[in-house]
mmCIF file of the C-alpha atoms, coordinates in Angstrom:
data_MODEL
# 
_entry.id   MODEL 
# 
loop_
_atom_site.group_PDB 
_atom_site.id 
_atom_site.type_symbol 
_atom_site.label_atom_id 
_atom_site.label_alt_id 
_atom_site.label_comp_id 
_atom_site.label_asym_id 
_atom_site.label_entity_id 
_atom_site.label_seq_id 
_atom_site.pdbx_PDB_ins_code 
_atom_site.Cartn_x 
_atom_site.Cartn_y 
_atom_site.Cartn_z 
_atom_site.occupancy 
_atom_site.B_iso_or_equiv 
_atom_site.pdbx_formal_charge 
_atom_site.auth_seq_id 
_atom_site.auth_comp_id 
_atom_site.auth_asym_id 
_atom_site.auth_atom_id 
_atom_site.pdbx_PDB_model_num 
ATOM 1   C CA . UNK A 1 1   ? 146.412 143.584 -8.749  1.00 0.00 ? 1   UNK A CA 1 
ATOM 2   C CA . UNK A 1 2   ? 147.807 140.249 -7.968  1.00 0.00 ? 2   UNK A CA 1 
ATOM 3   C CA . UNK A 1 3   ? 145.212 138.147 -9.588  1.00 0.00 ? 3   UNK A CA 1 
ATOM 4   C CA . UNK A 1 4   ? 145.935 140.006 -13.155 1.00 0.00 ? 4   UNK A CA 1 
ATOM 5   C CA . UNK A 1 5   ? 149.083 139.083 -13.303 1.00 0.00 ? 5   UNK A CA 1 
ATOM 6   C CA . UNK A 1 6   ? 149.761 136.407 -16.067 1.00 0.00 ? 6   UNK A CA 1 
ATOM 7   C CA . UNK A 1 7   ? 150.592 132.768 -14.352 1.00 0.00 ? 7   UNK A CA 1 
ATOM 8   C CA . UNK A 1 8   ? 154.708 132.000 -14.223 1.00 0.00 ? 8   UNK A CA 1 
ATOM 9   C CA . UNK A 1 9   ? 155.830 129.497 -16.375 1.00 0.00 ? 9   UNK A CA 1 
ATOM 10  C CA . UNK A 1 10  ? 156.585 127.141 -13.383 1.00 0.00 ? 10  UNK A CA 1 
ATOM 11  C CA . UNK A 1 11  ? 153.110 127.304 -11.990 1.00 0.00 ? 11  UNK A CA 1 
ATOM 12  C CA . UNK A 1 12  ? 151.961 126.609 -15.555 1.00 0.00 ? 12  UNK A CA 1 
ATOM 13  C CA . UNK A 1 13  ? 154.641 123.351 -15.438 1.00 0.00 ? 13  UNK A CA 1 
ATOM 14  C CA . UNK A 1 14  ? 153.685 122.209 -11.963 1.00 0.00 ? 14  UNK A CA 1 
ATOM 15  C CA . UNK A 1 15  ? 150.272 122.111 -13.041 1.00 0.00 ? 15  UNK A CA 1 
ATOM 16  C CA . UNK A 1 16  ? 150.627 119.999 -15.996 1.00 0.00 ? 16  UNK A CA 1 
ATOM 17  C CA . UNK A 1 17  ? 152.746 117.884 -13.753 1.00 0.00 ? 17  UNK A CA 1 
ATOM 18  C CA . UNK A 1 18  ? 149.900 117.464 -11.365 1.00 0.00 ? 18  UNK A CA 1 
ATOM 19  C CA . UNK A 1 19  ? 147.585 116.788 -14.226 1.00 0.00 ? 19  UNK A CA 1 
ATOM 20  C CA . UNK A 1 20  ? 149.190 114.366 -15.724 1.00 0.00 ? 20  UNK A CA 1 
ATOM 21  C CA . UNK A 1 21  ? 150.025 112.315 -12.534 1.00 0.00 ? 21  UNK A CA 1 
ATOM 22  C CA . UNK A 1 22  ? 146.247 112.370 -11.716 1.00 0.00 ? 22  UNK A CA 1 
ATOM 23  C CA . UNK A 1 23  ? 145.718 110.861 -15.537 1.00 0.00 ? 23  UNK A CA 1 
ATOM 24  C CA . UNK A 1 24  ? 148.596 108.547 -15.045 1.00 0.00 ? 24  UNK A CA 1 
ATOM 25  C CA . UNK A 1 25  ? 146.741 107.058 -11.576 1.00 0.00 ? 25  UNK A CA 1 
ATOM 26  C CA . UNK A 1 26  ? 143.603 106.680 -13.458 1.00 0.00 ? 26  UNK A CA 1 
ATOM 27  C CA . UNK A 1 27  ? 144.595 104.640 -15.938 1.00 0.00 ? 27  UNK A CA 1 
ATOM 28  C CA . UNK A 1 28  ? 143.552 101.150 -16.208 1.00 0.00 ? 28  UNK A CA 1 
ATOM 29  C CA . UNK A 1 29  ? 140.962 101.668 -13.666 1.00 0.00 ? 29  UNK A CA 1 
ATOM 30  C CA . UNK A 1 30  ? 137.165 102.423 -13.708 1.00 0.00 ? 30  UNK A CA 1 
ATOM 31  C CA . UNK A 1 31  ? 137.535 106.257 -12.942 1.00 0.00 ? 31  UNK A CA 1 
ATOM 32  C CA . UNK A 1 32  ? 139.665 106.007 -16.179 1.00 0.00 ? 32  UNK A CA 1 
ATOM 33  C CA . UNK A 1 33  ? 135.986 104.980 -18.642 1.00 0.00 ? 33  UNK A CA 1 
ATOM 34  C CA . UNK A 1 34  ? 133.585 107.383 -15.825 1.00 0.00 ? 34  UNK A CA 1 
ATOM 35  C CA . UNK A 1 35  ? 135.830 110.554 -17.077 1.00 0.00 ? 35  UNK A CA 1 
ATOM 36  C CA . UNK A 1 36  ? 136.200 109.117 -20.821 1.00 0.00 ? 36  UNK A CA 1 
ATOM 37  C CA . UNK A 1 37  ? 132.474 109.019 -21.135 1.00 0.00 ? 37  UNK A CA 1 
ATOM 38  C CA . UNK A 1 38  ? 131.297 112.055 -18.492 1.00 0.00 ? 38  UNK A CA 1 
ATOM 39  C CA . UNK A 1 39  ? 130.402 114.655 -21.152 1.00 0.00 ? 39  UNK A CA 1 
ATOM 40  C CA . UNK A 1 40  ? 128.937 112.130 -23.344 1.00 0.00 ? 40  UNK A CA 1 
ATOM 41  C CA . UNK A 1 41  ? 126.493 110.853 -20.646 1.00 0.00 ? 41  UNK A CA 1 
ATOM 42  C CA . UNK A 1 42  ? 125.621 114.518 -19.947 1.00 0.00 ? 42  UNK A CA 1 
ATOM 43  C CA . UNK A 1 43  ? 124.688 114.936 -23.506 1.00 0.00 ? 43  UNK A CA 1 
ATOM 44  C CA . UNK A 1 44  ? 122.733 112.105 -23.878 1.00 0.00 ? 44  UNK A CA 1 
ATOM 45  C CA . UNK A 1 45  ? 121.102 112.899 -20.374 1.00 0.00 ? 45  UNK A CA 1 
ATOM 46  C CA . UNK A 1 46  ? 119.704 116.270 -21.972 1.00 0.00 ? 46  UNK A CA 1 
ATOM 47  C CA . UNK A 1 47  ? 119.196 114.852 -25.147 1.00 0.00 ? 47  UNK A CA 1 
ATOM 48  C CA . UNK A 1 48  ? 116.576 112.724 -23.910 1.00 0.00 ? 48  UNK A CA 1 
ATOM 49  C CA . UNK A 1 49  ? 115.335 115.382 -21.666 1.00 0.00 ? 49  UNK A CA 1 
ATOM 50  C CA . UNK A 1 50  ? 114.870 117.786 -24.317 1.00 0.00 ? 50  UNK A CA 1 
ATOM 51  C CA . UNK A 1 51  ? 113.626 115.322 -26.367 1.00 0.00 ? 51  UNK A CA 1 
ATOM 52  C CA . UNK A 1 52  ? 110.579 114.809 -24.305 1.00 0.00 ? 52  UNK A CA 1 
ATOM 53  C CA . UNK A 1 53  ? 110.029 117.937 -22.971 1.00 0.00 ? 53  UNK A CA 1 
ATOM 54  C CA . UNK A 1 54  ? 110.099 119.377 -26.620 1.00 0.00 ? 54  UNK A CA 1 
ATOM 55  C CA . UNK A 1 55  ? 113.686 121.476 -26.036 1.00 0.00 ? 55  UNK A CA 1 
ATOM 56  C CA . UNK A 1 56  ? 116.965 121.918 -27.786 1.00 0.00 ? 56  UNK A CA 1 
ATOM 57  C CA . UNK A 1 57  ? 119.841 120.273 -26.190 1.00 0.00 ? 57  UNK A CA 1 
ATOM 58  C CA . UNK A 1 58  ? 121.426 123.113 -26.274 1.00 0.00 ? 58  UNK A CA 1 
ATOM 59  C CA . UNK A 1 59  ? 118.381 125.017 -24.649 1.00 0.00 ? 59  UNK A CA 1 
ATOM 60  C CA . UNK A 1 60  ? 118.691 122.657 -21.858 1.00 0.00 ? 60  UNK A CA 1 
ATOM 61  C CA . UNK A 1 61  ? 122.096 122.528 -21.114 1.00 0.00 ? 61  UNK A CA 1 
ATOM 62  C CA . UNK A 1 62  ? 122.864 126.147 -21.157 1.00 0.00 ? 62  UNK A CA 1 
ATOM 63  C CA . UNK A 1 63  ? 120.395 125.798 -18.078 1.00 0.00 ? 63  UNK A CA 1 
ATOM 64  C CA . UNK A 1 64  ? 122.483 123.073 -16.198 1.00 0.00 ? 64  UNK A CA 1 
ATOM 65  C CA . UNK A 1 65  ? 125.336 124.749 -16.733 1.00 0.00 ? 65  UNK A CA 1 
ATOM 66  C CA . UNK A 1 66  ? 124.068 128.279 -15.175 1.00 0.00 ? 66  UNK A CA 1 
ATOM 67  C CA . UNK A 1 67  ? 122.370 125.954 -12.699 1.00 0.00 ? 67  UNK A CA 1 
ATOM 68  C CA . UNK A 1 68  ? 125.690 124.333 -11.846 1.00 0.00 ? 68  UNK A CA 1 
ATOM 69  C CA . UNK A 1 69  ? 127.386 127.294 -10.017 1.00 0.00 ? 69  UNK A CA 1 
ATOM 70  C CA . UNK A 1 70  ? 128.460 126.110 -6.430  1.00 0.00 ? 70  UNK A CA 1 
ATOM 71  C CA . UNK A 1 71  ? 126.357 122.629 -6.803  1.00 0.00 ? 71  UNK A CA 1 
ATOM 72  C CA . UNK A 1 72  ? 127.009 119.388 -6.674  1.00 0.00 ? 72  UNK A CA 1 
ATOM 73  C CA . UNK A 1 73  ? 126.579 117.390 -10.135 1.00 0.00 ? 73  UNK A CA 1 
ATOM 74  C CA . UNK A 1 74  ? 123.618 115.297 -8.674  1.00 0.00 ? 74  UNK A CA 1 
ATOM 75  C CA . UNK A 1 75  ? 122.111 118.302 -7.314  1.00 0.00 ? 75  UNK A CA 1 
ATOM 76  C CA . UNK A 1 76  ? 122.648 120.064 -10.222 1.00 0.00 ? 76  UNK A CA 1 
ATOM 77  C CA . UNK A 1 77  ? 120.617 117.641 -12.579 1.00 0.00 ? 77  UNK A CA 1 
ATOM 78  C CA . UNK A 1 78  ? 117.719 117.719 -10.181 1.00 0.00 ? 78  UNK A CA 1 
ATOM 79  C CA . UNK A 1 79  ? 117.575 121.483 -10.134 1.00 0.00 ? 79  UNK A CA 1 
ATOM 80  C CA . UNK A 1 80  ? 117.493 121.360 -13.933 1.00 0.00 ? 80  UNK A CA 1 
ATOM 81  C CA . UNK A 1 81  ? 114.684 118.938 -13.886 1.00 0.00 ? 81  UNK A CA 1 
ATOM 82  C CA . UNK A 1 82  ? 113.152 121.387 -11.279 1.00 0.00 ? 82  UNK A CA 1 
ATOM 83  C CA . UNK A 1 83  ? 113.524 124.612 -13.333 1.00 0.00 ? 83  UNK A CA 1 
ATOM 84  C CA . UNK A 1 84  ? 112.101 123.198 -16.534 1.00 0.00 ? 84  UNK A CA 1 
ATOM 85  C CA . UNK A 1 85  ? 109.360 121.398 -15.026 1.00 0.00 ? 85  UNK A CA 1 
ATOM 86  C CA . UNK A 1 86  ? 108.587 124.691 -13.103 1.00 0.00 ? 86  UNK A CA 1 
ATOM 87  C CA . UNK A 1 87  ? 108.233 126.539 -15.790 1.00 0.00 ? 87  UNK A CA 1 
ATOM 88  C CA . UNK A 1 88  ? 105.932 124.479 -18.118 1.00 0.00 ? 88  UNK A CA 1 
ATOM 89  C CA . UNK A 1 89  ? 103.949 124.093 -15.562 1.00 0.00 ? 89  UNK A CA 1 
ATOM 90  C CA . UNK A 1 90  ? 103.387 128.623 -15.989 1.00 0.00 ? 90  UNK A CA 1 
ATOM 91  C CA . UNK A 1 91  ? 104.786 128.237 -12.126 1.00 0.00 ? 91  UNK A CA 1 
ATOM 92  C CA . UNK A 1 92  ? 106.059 131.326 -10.449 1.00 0.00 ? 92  UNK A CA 1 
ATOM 93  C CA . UNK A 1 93  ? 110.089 131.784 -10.313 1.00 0.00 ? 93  UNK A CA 1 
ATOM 94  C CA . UNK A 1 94  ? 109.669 131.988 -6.904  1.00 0.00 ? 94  UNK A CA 1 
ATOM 95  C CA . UNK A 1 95  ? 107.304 128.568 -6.152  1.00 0.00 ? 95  UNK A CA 1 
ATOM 96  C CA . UNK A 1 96  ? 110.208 126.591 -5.817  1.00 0.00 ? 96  UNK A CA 1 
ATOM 97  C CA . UNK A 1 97  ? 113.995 126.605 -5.022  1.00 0.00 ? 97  UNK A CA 1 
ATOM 98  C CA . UNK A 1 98  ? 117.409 125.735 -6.419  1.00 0.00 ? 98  UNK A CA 1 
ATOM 99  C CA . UNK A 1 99  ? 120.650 125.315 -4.876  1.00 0.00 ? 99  UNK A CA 1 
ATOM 100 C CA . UNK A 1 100 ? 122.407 128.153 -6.671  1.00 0.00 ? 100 UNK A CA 1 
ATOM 101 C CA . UNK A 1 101 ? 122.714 131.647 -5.767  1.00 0.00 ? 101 UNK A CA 1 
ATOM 102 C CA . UNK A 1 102 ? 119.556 133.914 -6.965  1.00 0.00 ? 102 UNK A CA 1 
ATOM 103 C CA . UNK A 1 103 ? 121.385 135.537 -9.237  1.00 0.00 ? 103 UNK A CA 1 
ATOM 104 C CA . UNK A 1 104 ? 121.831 131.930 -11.349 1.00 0.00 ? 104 UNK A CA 1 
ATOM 105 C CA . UNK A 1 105 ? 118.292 130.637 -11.035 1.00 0.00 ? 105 UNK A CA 1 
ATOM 106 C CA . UNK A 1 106 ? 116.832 134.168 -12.497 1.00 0.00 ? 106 UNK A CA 1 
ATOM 107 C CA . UNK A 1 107 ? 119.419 133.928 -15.662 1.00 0.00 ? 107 UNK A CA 1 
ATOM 108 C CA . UNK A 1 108 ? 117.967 130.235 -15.765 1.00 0.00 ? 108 UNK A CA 1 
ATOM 109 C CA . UNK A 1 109 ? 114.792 131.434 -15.774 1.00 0.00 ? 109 UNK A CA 1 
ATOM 110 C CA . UNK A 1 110 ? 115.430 133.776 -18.705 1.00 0.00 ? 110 UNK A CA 1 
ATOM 111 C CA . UNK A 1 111 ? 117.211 131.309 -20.811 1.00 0.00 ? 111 UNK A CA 1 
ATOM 112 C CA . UNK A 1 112 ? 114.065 129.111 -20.304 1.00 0.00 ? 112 UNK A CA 1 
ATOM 113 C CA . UNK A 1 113 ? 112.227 132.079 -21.418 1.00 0.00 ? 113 UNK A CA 1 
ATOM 114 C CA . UNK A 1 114 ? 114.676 132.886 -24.741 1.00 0.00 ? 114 UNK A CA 1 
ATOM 115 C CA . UNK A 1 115 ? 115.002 135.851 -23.106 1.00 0.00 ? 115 UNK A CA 1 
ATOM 116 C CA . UNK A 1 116 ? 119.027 135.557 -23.065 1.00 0.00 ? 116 UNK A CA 1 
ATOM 117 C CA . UNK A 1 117 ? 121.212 133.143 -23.763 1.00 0.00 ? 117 UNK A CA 1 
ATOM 118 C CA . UNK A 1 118 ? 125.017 132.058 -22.152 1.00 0.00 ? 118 UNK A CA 1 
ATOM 119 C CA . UNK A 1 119 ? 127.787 133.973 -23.088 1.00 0.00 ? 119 UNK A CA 1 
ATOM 120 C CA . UNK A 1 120 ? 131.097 132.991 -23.340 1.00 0.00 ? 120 UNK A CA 1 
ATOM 121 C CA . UNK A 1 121 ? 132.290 135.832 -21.182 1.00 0.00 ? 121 UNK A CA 1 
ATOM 122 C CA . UNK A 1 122 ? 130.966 133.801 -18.394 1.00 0.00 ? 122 UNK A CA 1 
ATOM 123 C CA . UNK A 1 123 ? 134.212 131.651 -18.607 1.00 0.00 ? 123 UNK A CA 1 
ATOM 124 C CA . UNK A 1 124 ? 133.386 128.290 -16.562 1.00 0.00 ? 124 UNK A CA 1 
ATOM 125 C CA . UNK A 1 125 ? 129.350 128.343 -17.297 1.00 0.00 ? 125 UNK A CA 1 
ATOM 126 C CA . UNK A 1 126 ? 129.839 128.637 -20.780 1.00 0.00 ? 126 UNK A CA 1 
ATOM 127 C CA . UNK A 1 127 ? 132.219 125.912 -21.083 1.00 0.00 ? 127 UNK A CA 1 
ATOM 128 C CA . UNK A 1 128 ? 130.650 123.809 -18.972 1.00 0.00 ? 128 UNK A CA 1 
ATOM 129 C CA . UNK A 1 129 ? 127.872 123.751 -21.549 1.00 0.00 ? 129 UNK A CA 1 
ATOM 130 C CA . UNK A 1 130 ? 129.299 123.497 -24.957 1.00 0.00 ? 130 UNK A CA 1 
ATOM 131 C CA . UNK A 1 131 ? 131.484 120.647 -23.197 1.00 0.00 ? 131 UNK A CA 1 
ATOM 132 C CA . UNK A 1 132 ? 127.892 118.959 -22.428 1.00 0.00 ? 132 UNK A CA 1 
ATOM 133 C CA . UNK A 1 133 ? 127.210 120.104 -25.870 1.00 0.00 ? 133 UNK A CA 1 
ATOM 134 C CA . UNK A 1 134 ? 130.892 117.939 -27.012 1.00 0.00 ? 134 UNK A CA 1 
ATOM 135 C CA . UNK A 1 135 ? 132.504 120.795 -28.047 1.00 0.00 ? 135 UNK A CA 1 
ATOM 136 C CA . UNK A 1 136 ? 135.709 120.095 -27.317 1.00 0.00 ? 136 UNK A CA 1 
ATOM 137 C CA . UNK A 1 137 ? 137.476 123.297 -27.411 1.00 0.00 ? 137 UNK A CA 1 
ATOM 138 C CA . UNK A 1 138 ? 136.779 124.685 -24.527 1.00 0.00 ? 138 UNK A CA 1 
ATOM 139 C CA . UNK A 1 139 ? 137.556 123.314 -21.165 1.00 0.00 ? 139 UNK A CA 1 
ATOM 140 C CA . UNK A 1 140 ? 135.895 123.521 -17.754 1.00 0.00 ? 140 UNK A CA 1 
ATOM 141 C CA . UNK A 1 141 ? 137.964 125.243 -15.158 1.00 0.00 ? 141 UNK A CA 1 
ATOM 142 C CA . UNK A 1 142 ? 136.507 124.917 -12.041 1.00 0.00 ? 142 UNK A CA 1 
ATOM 143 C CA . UNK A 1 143 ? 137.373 125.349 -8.159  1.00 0.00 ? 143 UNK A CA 1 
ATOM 144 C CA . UNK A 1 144 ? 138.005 121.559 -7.869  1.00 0.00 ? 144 UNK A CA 1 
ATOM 145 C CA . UNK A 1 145 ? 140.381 122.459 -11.092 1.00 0.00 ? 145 UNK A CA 1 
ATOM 146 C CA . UNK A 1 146 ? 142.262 125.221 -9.749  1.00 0.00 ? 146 UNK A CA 1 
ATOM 147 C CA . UNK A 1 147 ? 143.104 122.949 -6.345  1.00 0.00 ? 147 UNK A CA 1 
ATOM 148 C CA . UNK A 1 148 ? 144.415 120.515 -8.771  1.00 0.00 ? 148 UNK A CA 1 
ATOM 149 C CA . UNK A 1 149 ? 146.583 122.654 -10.541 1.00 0.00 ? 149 UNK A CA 1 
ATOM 150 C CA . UNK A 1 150 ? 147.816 125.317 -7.546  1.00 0.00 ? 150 UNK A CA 1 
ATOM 151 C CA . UNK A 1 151 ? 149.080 124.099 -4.548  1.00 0.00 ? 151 UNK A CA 1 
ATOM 152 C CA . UNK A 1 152 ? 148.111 127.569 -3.363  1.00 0.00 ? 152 UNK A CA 1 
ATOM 153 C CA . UNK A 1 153 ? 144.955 127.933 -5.400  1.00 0.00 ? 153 UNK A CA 1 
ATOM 154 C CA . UNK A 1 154 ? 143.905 131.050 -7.056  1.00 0.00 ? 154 UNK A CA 1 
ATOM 155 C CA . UNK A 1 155 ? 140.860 132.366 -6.116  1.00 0.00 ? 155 UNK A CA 1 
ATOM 156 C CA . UNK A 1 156 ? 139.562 133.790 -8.982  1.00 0.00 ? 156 UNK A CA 1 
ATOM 157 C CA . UNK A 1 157 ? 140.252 134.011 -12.734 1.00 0.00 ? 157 UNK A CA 1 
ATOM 158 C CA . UNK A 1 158 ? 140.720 136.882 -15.421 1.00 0.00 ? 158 UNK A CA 1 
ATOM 159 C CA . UNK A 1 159 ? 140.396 135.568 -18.883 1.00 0.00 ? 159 UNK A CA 1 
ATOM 160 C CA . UNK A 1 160 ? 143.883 135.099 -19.494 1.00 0.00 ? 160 UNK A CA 1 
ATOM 161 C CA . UNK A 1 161 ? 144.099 133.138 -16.623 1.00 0.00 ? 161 UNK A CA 1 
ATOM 162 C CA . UNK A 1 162 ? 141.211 131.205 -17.551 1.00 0.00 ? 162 UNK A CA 1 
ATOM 163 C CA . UNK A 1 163 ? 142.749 130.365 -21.015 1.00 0.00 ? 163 UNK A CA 1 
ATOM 164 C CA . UNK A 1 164 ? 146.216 129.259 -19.904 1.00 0.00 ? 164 UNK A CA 1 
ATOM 165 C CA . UNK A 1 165 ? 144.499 126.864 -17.673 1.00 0.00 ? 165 UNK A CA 1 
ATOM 166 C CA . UNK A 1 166 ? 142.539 125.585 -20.551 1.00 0.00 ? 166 UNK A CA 1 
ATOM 167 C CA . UNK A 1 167 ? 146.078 125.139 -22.575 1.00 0.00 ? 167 UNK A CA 1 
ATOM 168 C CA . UNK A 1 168 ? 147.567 123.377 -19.238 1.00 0.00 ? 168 UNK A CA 1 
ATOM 169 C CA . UNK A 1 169 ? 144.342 120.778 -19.902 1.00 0.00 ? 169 UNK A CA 1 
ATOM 170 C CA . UNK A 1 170 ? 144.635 120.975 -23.695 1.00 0.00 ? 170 UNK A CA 1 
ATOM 171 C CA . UNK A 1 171 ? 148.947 120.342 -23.761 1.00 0.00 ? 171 UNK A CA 1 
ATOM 172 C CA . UNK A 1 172 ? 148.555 117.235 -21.242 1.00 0.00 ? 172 UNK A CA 1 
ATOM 173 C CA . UNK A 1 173 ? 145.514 115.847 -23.055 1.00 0.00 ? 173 UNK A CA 1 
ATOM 174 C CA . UNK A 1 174 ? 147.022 115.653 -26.578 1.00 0.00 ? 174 UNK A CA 1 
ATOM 175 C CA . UNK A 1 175 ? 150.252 113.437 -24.228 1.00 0.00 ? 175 UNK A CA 1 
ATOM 176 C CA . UNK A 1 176 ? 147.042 111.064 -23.846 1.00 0.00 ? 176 UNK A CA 1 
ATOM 177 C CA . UNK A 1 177 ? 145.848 111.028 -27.041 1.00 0.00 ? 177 UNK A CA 1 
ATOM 178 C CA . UNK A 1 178 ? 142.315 112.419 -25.568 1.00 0.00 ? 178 UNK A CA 1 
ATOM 179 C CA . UNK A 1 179 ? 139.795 115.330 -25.989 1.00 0.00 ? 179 UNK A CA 1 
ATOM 180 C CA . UNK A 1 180 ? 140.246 118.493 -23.780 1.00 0.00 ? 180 UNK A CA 1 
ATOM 181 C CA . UNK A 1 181 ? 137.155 117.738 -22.367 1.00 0.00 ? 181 UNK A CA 1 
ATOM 182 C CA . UNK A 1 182 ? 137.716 113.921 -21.524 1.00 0.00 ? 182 UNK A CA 1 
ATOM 183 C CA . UNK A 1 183 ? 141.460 114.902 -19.473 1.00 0.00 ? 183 UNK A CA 1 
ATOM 184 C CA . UNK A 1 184 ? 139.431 117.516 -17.643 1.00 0.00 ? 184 UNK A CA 1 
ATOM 185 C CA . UNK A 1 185 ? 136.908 114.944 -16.574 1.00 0.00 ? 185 UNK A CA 1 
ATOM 186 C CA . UNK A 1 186 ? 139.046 111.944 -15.680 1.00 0.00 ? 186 UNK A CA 1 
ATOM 187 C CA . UNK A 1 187 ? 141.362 114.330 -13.492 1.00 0.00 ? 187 UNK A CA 1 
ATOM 188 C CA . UNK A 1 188 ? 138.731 115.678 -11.664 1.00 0.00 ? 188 UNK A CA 1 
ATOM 189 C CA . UNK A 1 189 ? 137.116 112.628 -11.108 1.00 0.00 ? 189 UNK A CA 1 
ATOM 190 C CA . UNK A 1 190 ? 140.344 111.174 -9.617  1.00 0.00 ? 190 UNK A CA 1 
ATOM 191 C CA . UNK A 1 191 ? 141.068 113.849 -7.728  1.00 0.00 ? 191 UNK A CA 1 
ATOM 192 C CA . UNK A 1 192 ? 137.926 113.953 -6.096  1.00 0.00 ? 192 UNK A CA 1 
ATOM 193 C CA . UNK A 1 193 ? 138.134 109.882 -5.397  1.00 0.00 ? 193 UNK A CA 1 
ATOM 194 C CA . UNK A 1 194 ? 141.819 110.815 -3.988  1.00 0.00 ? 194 UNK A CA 1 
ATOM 195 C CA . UNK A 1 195 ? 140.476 114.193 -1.828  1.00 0.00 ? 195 UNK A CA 1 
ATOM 196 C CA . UNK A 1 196 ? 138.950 111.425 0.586   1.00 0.00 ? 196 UNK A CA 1 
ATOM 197 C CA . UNK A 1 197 ? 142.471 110.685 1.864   1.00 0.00 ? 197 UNK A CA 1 
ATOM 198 C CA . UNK A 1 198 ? 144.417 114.155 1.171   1.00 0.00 ? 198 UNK A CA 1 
ATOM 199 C CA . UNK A 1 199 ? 142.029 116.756 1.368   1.00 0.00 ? 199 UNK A CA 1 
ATOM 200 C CA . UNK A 1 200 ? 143.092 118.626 4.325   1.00 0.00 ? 200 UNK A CA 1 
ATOM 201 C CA . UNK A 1 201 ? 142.579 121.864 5.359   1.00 0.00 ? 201 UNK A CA 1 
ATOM 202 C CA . UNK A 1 202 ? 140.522 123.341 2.059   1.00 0.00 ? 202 UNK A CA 1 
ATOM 203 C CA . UNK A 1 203 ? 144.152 122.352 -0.070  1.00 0.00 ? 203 UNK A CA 1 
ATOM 204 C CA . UNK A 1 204 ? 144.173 119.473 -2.411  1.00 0.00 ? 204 UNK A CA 1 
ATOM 205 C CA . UNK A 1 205 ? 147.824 118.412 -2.758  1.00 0.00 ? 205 UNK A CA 1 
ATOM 206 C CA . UNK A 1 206 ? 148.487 115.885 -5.699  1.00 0.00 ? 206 UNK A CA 1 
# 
């Protein structure tokens, strides 16, 4: 199949190229300190969750992160708050909704329960969480990701995939002196400020 096939060397240039020119704009501007300090907010966001709702951190954001699949950030943190409360409040899974698909709230649910816990064979959920955990080897590839690297954007990973877009993040981070985690942030926080003038037609060109 198409999608198995390991990405060229020039896609894998072009989207360090695109990467870095998103990181370039950003500097020197407030979108510059919002992706510096995104991860570290999150943590300290669940940290004080967790702290007074008598959770681990990590507890709490393996559940944001499963929660996260298709949602909006601010929706997402809402539908964590939701979940939790939910649940020590011996609610029903079904008493209230999230924004995610079914399949996400009932792993949610479990995790809550410490009936499972996030693997890292689910490639973007799991890094999405031990990056809110400050892990900084992993890196969170996501669709607004994959628009910034592809001009033609793949639609879905394989692992392989999935790693050599980490590498694209990790090679143009260390140009920037800055964590994985923070270059990830900062370009997809610029992106998204620049997708209000060139987002056309479901293709983000940078």
């Amino acid at each position: 199949m198409r999608t198995k096939k390991p990405l060229s060397n020039y896609r894998i240039n072009k989207a360090k190229q695109r990467t870095r020119a998103l990181l370039t704009r950003a500097q020197f501007t407030p979108v510059w300190d919002a992706g510096l300090m995104w991860y570290a907010d999150a943590h300290q966001l669940w940290n004080h969750l967790s702290h007074t709702r008598k959770l681990s951190t990590d507890k709490v954001s393996q559940i944001c992160a499963t929660l996260s699949v298709g949602v909006h950030w601010e929706v997402n943190k809402v539908d964590t708050f939701t979940l939790i409360n939910a649940y020590q409040n011996n609610k029903e899974l079904d008493s209230f909704n999230v924004s995610t698909y079914d399949s996400m709230k009932l792993k949610s649910w479990a995790i809550m329960a410490d009936e499972t816990t996030l693997k890292p064979t689910a490639l973007k959920t799991y890094a999405f969480y031990r990056n809110m955990m400050l892990d900084p080897e992993p890196v969170t590839i996501d669709r607004w990701m994959l628009r910034i690297f592809f001009q033609r954007p793949i639609k879905s990973l394989t692992s392989a995939r999935y790693r050599a877009c980490e590498q694209i993040i990790k090679d143009v981070a260390s140009e920037f002196d800055l964590i994985p985690y923070q270059a990830q942030a900062i370009a997809w926080e610029q992106a998204r400020i620049e997708a209000v003038h060139s987002f056309q037609g479901g293709v983000l060109y940078v």
